[in-house]
Structure formats: structure tokens, C-alpha cells
Short mmCIF file of C-alpha atoms in Angstrom, two decimals:
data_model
loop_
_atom_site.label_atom_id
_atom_site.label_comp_id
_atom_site.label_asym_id
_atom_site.label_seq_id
_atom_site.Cartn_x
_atom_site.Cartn_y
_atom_site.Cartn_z
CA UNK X 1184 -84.41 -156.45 -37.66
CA UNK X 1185 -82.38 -153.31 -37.63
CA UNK X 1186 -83.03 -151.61 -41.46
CA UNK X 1187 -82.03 -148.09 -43.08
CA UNK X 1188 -84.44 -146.39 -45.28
CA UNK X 1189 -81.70 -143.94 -47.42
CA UNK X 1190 -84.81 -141.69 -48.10
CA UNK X 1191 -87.91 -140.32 -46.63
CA UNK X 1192 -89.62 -140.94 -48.81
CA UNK X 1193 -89.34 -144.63 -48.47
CA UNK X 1194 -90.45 -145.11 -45.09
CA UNK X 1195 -92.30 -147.78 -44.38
CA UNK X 1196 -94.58 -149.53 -41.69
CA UNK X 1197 -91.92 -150.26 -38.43
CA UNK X 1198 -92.05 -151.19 -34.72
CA UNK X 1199 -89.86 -148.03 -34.01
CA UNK X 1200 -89.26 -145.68 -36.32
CA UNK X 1201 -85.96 -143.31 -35.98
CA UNK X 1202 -86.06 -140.09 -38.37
CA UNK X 1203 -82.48 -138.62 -38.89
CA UNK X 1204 -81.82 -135.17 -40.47
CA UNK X 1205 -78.65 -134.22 -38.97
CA UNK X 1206 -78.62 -130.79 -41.13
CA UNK X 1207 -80.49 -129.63 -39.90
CA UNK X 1208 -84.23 -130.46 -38.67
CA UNK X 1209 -83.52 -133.29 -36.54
CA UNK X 1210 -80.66 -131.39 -34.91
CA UNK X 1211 -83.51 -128.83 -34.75
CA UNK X 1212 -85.72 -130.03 -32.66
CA UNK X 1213 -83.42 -131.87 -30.29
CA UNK X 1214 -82.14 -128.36 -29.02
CA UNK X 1215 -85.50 -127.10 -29.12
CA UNK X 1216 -86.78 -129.45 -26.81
CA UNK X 1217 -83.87 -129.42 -24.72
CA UNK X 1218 -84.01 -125.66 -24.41
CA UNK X 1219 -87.53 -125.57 -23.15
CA UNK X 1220 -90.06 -125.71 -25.81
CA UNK X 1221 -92.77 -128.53 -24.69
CA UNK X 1222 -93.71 -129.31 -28.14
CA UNK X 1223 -92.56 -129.08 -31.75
CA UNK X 1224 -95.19 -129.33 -34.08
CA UNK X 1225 -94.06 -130.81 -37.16
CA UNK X 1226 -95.92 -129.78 -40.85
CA UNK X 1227 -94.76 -131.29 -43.99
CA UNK X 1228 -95.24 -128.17 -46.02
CA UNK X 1229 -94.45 -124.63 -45.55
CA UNK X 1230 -98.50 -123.68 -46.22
CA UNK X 1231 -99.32 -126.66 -43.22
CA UNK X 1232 -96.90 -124.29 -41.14
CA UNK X 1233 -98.18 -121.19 -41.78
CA UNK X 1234 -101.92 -122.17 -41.09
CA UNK X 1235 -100.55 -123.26 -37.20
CA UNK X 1236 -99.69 -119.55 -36.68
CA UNK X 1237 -101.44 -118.12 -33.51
CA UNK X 1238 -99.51 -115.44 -31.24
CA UNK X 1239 -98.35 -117.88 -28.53
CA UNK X 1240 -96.23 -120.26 -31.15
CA UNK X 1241 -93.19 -119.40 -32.74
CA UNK X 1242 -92.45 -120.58 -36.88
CA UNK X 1243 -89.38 -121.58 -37.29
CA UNK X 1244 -88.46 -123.40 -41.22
CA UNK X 1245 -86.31 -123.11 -44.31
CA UNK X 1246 -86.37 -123.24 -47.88
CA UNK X 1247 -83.00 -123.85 -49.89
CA UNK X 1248 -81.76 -123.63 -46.62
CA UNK X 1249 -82.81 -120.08 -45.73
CA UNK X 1250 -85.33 -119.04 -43.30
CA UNK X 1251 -88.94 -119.06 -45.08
CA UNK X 1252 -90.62 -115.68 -45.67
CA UNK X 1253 -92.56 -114.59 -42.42
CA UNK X 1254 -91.14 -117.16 -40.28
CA UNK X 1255 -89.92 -115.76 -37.07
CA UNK X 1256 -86.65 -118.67 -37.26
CA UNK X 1257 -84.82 -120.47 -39.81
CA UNK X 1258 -83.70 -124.12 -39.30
CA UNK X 1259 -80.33 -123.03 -37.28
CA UNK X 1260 -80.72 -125.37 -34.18
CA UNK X 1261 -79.17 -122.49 -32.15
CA UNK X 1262 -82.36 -120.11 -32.64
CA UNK X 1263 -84.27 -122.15 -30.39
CA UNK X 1264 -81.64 -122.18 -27.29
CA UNK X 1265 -84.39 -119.22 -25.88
CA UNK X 1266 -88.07 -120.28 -26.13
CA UNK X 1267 -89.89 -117.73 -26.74
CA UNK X 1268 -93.29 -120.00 -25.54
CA UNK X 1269 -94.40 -123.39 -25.28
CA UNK X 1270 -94.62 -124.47 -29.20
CA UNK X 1271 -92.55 -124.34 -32.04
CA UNK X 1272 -94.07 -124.51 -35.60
CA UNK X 1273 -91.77 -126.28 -37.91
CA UNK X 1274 -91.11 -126.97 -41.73
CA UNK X 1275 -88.53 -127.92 -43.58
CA UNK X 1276 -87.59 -129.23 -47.00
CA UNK X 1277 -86.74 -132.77 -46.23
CA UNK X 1278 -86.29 -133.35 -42.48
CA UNK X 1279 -90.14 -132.44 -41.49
CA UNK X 1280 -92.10 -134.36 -44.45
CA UNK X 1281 -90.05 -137.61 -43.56
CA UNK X 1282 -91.17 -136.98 -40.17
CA UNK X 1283 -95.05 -136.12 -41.00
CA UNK X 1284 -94.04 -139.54 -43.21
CA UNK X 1285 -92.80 -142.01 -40.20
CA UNK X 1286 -95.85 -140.64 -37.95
CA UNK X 1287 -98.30 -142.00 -41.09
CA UNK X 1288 -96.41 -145.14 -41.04
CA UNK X 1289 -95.42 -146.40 -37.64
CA UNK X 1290 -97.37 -145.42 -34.06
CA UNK X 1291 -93.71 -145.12 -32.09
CA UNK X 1292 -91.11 -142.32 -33.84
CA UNK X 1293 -88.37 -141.21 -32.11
CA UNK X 1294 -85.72 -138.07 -33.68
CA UNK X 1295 -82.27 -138.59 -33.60
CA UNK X 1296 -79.08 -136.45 -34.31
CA UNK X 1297 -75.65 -136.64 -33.57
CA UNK X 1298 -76.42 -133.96 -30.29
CA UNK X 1299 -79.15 -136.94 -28.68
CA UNK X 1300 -77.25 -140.05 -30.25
CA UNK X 1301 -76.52 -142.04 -26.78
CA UNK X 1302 -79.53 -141.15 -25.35
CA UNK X 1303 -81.36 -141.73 -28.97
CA UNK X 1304 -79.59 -145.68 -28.50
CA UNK X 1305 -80.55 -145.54 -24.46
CA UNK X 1306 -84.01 -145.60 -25.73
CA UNK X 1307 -83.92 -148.40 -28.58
CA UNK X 1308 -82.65 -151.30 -26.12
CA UNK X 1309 -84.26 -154.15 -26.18
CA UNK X 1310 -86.55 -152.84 -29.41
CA UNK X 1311 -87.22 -154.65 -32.45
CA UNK X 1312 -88.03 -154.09 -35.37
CA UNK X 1313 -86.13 -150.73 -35.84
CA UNK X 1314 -86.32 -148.69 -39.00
CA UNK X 1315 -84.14 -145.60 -39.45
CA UNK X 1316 -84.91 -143.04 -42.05
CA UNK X 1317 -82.28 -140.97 -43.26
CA UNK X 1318 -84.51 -137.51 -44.50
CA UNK X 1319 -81.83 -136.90 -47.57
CA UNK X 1320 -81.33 -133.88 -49.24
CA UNK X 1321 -83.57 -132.34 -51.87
CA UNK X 1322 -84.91 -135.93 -52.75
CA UNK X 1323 -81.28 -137.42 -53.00
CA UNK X 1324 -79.49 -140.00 -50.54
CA UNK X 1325 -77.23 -138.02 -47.98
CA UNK X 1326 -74.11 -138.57 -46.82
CA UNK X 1327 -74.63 -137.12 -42.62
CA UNK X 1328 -77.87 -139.24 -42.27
CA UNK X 1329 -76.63 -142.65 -43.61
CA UNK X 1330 -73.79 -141.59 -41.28
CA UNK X 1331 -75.25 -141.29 -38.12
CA UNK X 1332 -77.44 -144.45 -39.49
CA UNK X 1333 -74.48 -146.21 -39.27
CA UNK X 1334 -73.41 -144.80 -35.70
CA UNK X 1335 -76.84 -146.29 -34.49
CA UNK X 1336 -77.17 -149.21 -35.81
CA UNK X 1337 -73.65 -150.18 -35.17
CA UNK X 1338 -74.31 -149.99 -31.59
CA UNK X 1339 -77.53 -151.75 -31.52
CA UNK X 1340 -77.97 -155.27 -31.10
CA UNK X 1341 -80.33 -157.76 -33.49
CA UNK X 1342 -80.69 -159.04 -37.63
CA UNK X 1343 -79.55 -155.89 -39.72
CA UNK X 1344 -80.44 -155.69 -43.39
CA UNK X 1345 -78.20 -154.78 -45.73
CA UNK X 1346 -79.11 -151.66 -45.68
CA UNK X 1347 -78.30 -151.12 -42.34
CA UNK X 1348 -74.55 -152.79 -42.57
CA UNK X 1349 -74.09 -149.93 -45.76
CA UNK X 1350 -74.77 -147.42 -43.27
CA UNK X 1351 -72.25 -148.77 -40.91
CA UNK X 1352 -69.91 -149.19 -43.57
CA UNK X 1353 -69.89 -145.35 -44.29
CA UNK X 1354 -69.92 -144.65 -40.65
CA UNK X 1355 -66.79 -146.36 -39.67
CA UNK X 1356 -65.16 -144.35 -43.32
CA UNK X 1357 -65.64 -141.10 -41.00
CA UNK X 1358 -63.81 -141.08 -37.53
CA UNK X 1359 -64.38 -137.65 -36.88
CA UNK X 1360 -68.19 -136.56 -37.31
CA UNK X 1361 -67.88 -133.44 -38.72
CA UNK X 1362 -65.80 -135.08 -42.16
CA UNK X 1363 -69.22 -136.77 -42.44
CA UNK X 1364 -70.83 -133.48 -42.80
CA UNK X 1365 -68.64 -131.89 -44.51
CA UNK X 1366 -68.59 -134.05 -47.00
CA UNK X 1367 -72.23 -133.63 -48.07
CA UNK X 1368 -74.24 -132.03 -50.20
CA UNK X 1369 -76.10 -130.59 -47.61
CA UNK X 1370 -73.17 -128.77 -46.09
CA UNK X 1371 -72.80 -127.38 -49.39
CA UNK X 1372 -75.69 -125.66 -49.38
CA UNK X 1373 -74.83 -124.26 -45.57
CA UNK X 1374 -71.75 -122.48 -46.79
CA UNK X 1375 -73.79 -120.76 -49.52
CA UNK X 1376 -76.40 -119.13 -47.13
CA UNK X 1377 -73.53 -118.88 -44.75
CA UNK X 1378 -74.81 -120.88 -42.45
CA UNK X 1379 -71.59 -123.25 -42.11
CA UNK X 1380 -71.79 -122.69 -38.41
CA UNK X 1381 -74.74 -124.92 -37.86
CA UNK X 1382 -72.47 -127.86 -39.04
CA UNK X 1383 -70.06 -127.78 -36.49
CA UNK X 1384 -72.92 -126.98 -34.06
CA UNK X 1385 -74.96 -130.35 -35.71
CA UNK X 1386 -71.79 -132.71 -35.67
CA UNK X 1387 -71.25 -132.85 -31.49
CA UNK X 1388 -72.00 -135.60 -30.17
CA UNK X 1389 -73.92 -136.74 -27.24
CA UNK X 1390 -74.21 -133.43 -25.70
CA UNK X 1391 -78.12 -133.50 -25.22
CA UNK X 1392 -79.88 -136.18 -23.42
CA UNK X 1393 -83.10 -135.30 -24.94
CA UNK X 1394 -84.56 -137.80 -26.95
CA UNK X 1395 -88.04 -136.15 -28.92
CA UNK X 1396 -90.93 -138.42 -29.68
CA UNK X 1397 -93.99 -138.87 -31.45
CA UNK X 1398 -97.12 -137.90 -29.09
CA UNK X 1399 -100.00 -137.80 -31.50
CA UNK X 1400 -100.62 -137.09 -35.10
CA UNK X 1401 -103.13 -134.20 -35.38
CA UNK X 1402 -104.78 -133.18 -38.70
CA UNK X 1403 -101.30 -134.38 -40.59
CA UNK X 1404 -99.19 -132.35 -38.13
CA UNK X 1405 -96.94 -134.69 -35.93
CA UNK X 1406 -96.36 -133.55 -32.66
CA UNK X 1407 -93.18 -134.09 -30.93
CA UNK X 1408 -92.45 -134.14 -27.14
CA UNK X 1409 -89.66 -135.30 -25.13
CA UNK X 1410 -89.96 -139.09 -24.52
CA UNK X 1411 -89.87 -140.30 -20.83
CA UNK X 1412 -86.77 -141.77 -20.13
CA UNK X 1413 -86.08 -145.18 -20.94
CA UNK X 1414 -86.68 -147.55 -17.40
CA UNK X 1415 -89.27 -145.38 -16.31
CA UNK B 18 -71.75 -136.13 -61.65
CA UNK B 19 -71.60 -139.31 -60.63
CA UNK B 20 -74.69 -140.85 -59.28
CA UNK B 21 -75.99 -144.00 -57.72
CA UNK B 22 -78.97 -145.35 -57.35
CA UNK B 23 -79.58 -147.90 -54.31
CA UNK B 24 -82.59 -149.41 -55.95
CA UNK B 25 -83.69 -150.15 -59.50
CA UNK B 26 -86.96 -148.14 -58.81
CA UNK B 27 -85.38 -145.40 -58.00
CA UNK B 28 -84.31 -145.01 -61.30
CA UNK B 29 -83.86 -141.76 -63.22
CA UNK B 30 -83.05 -140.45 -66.74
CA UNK B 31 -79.20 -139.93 -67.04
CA UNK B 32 -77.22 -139.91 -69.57
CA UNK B 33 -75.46 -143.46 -69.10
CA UNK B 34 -77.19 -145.65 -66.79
CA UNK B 35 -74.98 -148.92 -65.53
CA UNK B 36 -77.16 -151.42 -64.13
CA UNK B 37 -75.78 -153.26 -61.50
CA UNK B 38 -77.38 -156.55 -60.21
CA UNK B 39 -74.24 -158.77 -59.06
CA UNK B 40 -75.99 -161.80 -57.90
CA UNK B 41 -77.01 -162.57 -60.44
CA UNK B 42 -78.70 -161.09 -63.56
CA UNK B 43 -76.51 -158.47 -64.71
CA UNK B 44 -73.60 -161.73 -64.46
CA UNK B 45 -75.93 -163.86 -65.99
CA UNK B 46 -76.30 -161.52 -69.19
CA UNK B 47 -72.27 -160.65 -68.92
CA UNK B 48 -71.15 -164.17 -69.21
CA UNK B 49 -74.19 -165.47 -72.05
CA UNK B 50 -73.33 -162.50 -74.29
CA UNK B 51 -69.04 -163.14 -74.04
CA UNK B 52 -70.56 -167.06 -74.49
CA UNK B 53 -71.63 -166.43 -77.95
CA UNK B 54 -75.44 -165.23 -77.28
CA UNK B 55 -75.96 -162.39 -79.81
CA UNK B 56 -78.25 -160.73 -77.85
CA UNK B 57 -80.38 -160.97 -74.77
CA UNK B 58 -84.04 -160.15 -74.31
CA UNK B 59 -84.39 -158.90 -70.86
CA UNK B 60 -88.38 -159.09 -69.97
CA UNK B 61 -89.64 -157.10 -66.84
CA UNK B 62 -91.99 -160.12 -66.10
CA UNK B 63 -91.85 -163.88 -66.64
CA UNK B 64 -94.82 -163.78 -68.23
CA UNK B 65 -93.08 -161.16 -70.34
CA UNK B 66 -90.42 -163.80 -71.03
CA UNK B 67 -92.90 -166.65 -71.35
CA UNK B 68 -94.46 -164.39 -74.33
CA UNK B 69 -91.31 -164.24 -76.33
CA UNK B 70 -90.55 -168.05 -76.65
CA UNK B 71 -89.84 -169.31 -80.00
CA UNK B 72 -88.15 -172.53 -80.82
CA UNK B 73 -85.23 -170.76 -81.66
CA UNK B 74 -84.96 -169.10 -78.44
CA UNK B 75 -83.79 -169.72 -75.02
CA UNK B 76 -85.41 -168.48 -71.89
CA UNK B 77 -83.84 -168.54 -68.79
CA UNK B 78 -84.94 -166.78 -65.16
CA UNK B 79 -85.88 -167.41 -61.78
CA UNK B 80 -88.34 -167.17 -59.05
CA UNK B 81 -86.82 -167.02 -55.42
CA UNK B 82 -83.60 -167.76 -56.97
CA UNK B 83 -84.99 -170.42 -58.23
CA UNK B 84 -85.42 -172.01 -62.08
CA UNK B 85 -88.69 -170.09 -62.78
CA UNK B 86 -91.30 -173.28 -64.22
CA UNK B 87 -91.17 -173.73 -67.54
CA UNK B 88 -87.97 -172.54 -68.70
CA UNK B 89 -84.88 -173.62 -70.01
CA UNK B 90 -83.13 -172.54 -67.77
CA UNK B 91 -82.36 -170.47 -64.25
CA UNK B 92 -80.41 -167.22 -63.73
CA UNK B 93 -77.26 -168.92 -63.15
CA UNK B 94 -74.06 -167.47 -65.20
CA UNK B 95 -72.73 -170.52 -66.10
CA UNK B 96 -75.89 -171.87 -67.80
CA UNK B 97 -75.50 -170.05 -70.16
CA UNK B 98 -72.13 -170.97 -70.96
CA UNK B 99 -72.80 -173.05 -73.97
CA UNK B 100 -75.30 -171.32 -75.83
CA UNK B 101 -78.87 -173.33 -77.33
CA UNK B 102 -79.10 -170.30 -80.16
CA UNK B 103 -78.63 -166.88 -81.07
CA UNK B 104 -80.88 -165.32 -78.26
CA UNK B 105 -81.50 -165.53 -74.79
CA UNK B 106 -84.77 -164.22 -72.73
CA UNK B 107 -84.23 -163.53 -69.64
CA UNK B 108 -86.52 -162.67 -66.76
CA UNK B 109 -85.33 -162.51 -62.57
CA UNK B 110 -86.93 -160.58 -60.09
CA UNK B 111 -84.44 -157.71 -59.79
CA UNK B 112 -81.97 -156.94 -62.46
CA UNK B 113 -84.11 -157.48 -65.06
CA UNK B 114 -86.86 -155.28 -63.99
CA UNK B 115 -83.82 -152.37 -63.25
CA UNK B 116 -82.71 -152.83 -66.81
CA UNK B 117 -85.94 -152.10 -68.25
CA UNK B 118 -86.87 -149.14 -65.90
CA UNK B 119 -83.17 -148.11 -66.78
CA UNK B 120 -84.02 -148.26 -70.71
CA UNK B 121 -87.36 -146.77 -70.43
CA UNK B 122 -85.40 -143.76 -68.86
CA UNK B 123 -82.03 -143.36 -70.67
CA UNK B 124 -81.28 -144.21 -74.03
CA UNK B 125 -77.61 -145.50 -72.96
CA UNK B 126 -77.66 -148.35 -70.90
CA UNK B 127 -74.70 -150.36 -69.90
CA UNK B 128 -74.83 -154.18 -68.02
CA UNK B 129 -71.84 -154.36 -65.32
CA UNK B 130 -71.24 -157.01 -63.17
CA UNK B 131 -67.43 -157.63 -61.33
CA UNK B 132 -66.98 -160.20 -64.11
CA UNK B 133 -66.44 -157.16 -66.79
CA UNK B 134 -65.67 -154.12 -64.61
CA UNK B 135 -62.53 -153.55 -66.09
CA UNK B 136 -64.43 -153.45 -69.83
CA UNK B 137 -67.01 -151.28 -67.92
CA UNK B 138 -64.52 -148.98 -66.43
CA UNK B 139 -63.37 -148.61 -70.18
CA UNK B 140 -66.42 -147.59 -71.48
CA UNK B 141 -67.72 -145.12 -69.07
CA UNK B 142 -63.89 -143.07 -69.94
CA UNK B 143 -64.81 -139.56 -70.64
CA UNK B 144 -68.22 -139.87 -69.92
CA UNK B 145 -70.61 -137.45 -67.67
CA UNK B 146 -74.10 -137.89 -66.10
CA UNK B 147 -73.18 -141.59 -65.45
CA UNK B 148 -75.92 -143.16 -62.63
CA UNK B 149 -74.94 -146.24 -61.83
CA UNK B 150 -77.94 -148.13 -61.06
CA UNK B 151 -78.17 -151.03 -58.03
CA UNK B 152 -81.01 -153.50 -58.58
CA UNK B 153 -81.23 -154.32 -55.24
CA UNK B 154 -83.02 -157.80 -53.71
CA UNK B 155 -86.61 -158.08 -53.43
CA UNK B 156 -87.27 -154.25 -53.04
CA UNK B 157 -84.49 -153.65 -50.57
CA UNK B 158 -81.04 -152.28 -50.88
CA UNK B 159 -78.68 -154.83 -51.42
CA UNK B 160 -74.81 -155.05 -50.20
CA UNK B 161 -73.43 -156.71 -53.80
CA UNK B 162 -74.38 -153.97 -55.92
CA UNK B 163 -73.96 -151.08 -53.77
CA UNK B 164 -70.92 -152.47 -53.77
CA UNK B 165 -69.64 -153.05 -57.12
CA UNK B 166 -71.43 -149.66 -57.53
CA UNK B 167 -68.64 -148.00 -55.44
CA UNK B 168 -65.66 -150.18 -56.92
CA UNK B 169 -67.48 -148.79 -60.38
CA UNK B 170 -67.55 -145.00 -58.71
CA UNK B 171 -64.02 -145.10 -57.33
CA UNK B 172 -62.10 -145.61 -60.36
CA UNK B 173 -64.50 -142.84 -62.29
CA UNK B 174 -63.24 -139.07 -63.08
CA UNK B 175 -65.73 -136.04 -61.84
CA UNK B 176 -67.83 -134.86 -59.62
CA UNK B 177 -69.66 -136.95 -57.21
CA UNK B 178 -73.11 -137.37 -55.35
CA UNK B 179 -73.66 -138.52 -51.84
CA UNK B 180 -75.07 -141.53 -52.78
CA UNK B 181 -71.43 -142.22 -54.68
CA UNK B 182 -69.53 -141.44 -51.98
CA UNK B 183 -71.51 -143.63 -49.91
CA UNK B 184 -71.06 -146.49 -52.34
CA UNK B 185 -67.29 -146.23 -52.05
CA UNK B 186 -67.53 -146.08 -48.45
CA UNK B 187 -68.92 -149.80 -48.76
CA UNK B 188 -66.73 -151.00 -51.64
CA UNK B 189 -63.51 -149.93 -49.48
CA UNK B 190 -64.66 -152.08 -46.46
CA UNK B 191 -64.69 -155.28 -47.97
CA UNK B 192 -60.95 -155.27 -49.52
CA UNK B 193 -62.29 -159.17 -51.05
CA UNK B 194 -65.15 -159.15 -53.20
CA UNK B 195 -66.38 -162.65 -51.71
CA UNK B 196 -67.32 -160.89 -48.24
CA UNK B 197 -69.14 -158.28 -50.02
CA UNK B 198 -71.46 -161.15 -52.12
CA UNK B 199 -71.66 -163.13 -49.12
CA UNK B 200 -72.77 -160.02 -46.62
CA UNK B 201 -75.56 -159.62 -49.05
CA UNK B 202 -79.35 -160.74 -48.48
CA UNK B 203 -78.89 -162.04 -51.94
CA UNK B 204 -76.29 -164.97 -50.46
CA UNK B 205 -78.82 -165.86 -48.36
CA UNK B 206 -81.19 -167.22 -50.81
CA UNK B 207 -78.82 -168.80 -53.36
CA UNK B 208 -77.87 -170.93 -50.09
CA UNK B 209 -81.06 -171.83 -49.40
CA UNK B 210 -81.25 -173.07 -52.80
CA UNK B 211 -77.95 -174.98 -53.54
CA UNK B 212 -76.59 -172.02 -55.65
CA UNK B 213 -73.72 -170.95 -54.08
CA UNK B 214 -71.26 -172.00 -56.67
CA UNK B 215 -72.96 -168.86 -58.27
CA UNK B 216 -71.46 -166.41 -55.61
CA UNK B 217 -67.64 -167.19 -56.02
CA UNK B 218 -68.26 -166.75 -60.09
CA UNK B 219 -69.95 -163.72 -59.98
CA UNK B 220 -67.30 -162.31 -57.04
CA UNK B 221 -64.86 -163.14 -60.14
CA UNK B 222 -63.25 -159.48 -61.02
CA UNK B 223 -62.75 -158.43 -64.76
CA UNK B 224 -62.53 -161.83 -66.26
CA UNK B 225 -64.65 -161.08 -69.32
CA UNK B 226 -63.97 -157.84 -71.72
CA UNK B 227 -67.62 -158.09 -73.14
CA UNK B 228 -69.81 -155.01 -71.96
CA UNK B 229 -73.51 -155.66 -72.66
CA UNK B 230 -75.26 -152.49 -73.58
CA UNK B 231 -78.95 -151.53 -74.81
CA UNK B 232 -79.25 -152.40 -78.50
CA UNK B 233 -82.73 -150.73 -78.55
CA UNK B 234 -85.92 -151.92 -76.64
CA UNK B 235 -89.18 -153.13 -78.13
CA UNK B 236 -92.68 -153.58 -76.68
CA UNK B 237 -90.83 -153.29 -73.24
CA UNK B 238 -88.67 -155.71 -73.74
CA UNK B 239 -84.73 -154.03 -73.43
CA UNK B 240 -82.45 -155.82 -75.95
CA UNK B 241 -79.38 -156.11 -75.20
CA UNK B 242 -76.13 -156.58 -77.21
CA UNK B 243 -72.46 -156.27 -76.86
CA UNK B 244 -70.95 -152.97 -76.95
CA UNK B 245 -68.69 -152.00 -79.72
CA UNK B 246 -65.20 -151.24 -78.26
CA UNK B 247 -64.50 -147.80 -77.02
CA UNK B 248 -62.73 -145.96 -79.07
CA UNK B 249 -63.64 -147.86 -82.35
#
């Protein structure tokens, strides 16, 4: 069964799960991982982040959308293009607790955003059992995750719940990603901090064949590492 | 700002809630209440329901769709078509649940279905704070009343959530009501059980004025009358 949780907070027990915060943290640590970093380590609260701080990792993390006080990074996939070491630290307001989530629920998580979405669907052939949470926005549904729900599971094959054909329904309302972003709350909270650059940055598409993955939960914190590739 | 909802749990204070559970309860109370009911007694359990029985009173409900043992009779509409006396109990495993959540939360509470959207559409006319809540189907998100939640949305004045905007997205694709009832998880079961006669009346659009709103609740149980006109 293919199925869409619209929240993070209402993950639940799955074969596979697939987190999705296209704006940002998703989006986040696709680049980051892609640019060098070997690991991400994911904390579902600002405090969890701040206790990970040693000299060799970098903290990266937001709240209301701005980099968090004493964090060397915000949530602006583009900081992370030059590592500056082998970890980053990172917390966010909904994309990193519905990770921390998924890793408590399901032993296989994989992190999808629109910049890793065909190698994100490379990876889920042949899988069953597929759950993908959509992180939200402040606690409320948002519009870019059920979005790029709907771009996966429209290309994957199997039973989909309803769930899943609402998220394809809203996918195929948006031919052009970035209308999908746009249109959410989330972007508006982007323009505010002036920030608006990260959306056109977050809505390309399959330019990153970098697919991050749950390697091990560790005290709460989920670490995330590139998965092999799929075949291999 | 226009809200939705996707399941009746995730129900919040607003200041109109519209409860939306297409197949079947929200039809079921819809059509008994134009019938000549005078008021339903929506119970969040059948053991709530079984509690209220009087010989003057009906009780109706299901479990898996089907008539729940014991009772008078199911949670189809059209049982209710020629009523036994002046009040119905009713108990199902999704809407009615959502209705009480939605009256422990908001002290305006409105009963839609497609059978009165019009009437619905009427009521909510100047309105603000509306959340238009889905019941969904055994815990999950369900295609019928995230749909009927967007036809709801589309035709409403103001500003609008993602979750809105993703309901529309739905209600658009499915230009015929019928395909979005029988998409749903919810189909699926009323086949099993003989019921589909029940799908094409509840995909019925605004072919009853009546607009069944909380009269007050008591004990937990929501009671529900019809709403005066607007404007009167």
C-alpha cells in the first residue's frame, strides 16, 4: 500500500518510510549530503541540537524560519553547498521532529525533496508498504509536501489509500513546481525573513541524485547518510 | 480563514465547524431531519446510543457498515425516510464520533453532506473561522469528504489554509461527484456489504434545503436540529 500521512505528527509504523519537507529541511539535507557532509544528525528540538555541539560539527536550524540563536546556519539548503566538516547538526520546526518521528516508527526512512525526487522513486521500486509523511507547517497540513506526495506516489506502482490519490490530486493541480510552493503557507513565511530565494532553489527538480537515509537512531537523534544506490 | 480538517480527530475549536462525513452519517442525519425527525441524538459510541433507547425513540447505526445488533436500524439515508417518532439516535464509526469532538470544541456546528450543500453554502454566507471538518474512514483520510470539503471551500469568501486549498485541488478532479464516492475507501465497504444504492444517494447534490446544526449537547451526546433559515 502506498499511503500519505498529511502531518508528522501522524506517522505511523511503515515498511519504508519517506519524510518530505520541501521548505525547507528535507531540501536541507539533500544538498548537504550531496555537497559533502557524511552525516546529518537530525534532533527534534533546538535544546537536542545544541547539546551535539563539539568543534568539528557545524549547527545549522531555524525558528519561524530564521536561523536559531548561536547556530552557525539557518535552514537555507544553499549554506551547506561548502562543508565545513564531516557532520551537520540539524533542527528545525517541523521537518526534523517528523524525521526524529519516522526513525521511532519505522527501521527504513528515506528524505525526499523535489532536488532528489527521481532518485528518491529509483530507490522505492519494488517496495511495499510505503508511507510518506508530509512534515506540514507549524502543526498545519501543507500545500509543497502533499505536493511532492503526490509527484511520488503518482509514479509508484501498488494499492494507494485515499490519502495517497488526494496527494496526487493536488499534484497534477500544479504543473509547474514552484506554483506549489508558492502557494503555501510556508512560502509565506520565506518572503517575510526574506528568504524567498530558497523556494526557487527548493522547487528544481531532479537535480541531485542523492537520496539520504536512516543509519541508526542514537539517543533520539536520527542519523542520516546517503543510501547506497538502489541495485547495489 | 478557511480551514479543513482531514480527520475528525484532528479537530479544533473554530468558530463554525461543518462536519463532513459523506458516506454516510452526516447524509444519514441530512435526509432523517428534512424526513420529519425533530432532532437527532448523535452518540460517540453504540453503547452511547444503546443507553438512550426509549420506546419512543429510534436508534439507528452501524458497525463495518453494517446494521450495528440491536437496532432499528443501519446508517443508511433512506431508512430513515419515513420516520418511527420524533427522535433519532444515531451512532457510526466516523461521523458521529467527528460531530461530537466537533461540539465538544465549537459551540456552532453545522451537518453537510452533497445532499444539502447548497443550504450549507447558504448558511456559512458571511461567516469567518469556518473549519470544515472531514470524518474520515476508520482513522484514515477519506476521498468523499475531503472532497465535498473542497466543493464546500470553493464556493466560500476569504482567506484560505493549505489544507483548503488542498481540498479544492481534489474536489476539481472529479468534475462527477459519483467518482469521488466511489474512489473512496468508504465505497469499498458499502460493496462488500450490499449498500451501494447508498453511494449514488448520497453523491445526490443539493437536493434537500434542511441544514442540521447543533441544538445543544448533553452528557456527550450532540443534539442536533434543523437550522433556522439564514437570514430569519
Amino acid at each position: 500500500m502506498i499511503d500519505v500521512a498529511f502531518l508528522g505528527t501522524a506517522v505511523r509504523p511503515a515498511g519504508t518510510a519517506v519524510v518530505v519537507d520541501v521548505l525547507r529541511a528535507t531540501s536541507t539535507i539533500t544538498l548537504a549530503l550531496a555537497s559533502g557532509y557524511e552525516r546529518v544528525l537530525v534532533a527534534g528540538t533546538i535544546d537536542e541540537a545544541k547539546a551535539l555541539r563539539t568543534p568539528e560539527r557545524t549547527l545549522a536550524g531555524e525558528v519561524g524560519c530564521a536561523r536559531a540563536p548561536g547556530f552557525d546556519l539557518g535552514n537555507s539548503p544553499e549554506e551547506t553547498r561548502e562543508p565545513r566538516g564531516a557532520e551537520l547538526v540539524l533542527a528545525t520546526t517541523n521537518g526534523a521532529p517528523a524525521i526524529v518521528a519516522a526513525a521511532a516508527s519505522s527501521d527504513e526512512v528515506l528524505v525526499a525533496s523535489l532536488l532528489n525526487l527521481d532518485a528518491v522513486l529509483a530507490q522505492l521500486v519494488g517496495r511495499e508498504d510505503i508511507l510518506l509523511v508530509c512534515a506540514g507547517t507549524d502543526g498545519a497540513v501543507s500545500m509543497e509536501d502533499v505536493y511532492l506526495a503526490g509527484r511520488l506516489s503518482a509514479q509508484l506502482e501498488g494499492e494507494r489509500s485515499d490519502a495517497a490519490r488526494i496527494a496526487e490530486a493536488v499534484a497534477a493541480a500544479y504543473p509547474n513546481p514552484v506554483d506549489a510552493l508558492e502557494a503555501s503557507a510556508g512560502a509565506v513565511g520565506l518572503h517575510r525573513e526574506g528568504l524567498e530565494s530558497d523556494i526557487a532553489f527548493c522547487a528544481q527538480e531532479s537535480v541531485i541524485a542523492t537520496v539520504p537515509r536512516l543509519a541508526e537512531t542514537v539517543d533520539g537523534i536520527a542519523v542520516i547518510e546517503t543510501a547506497d544506490e538502489p541495485g547495489i
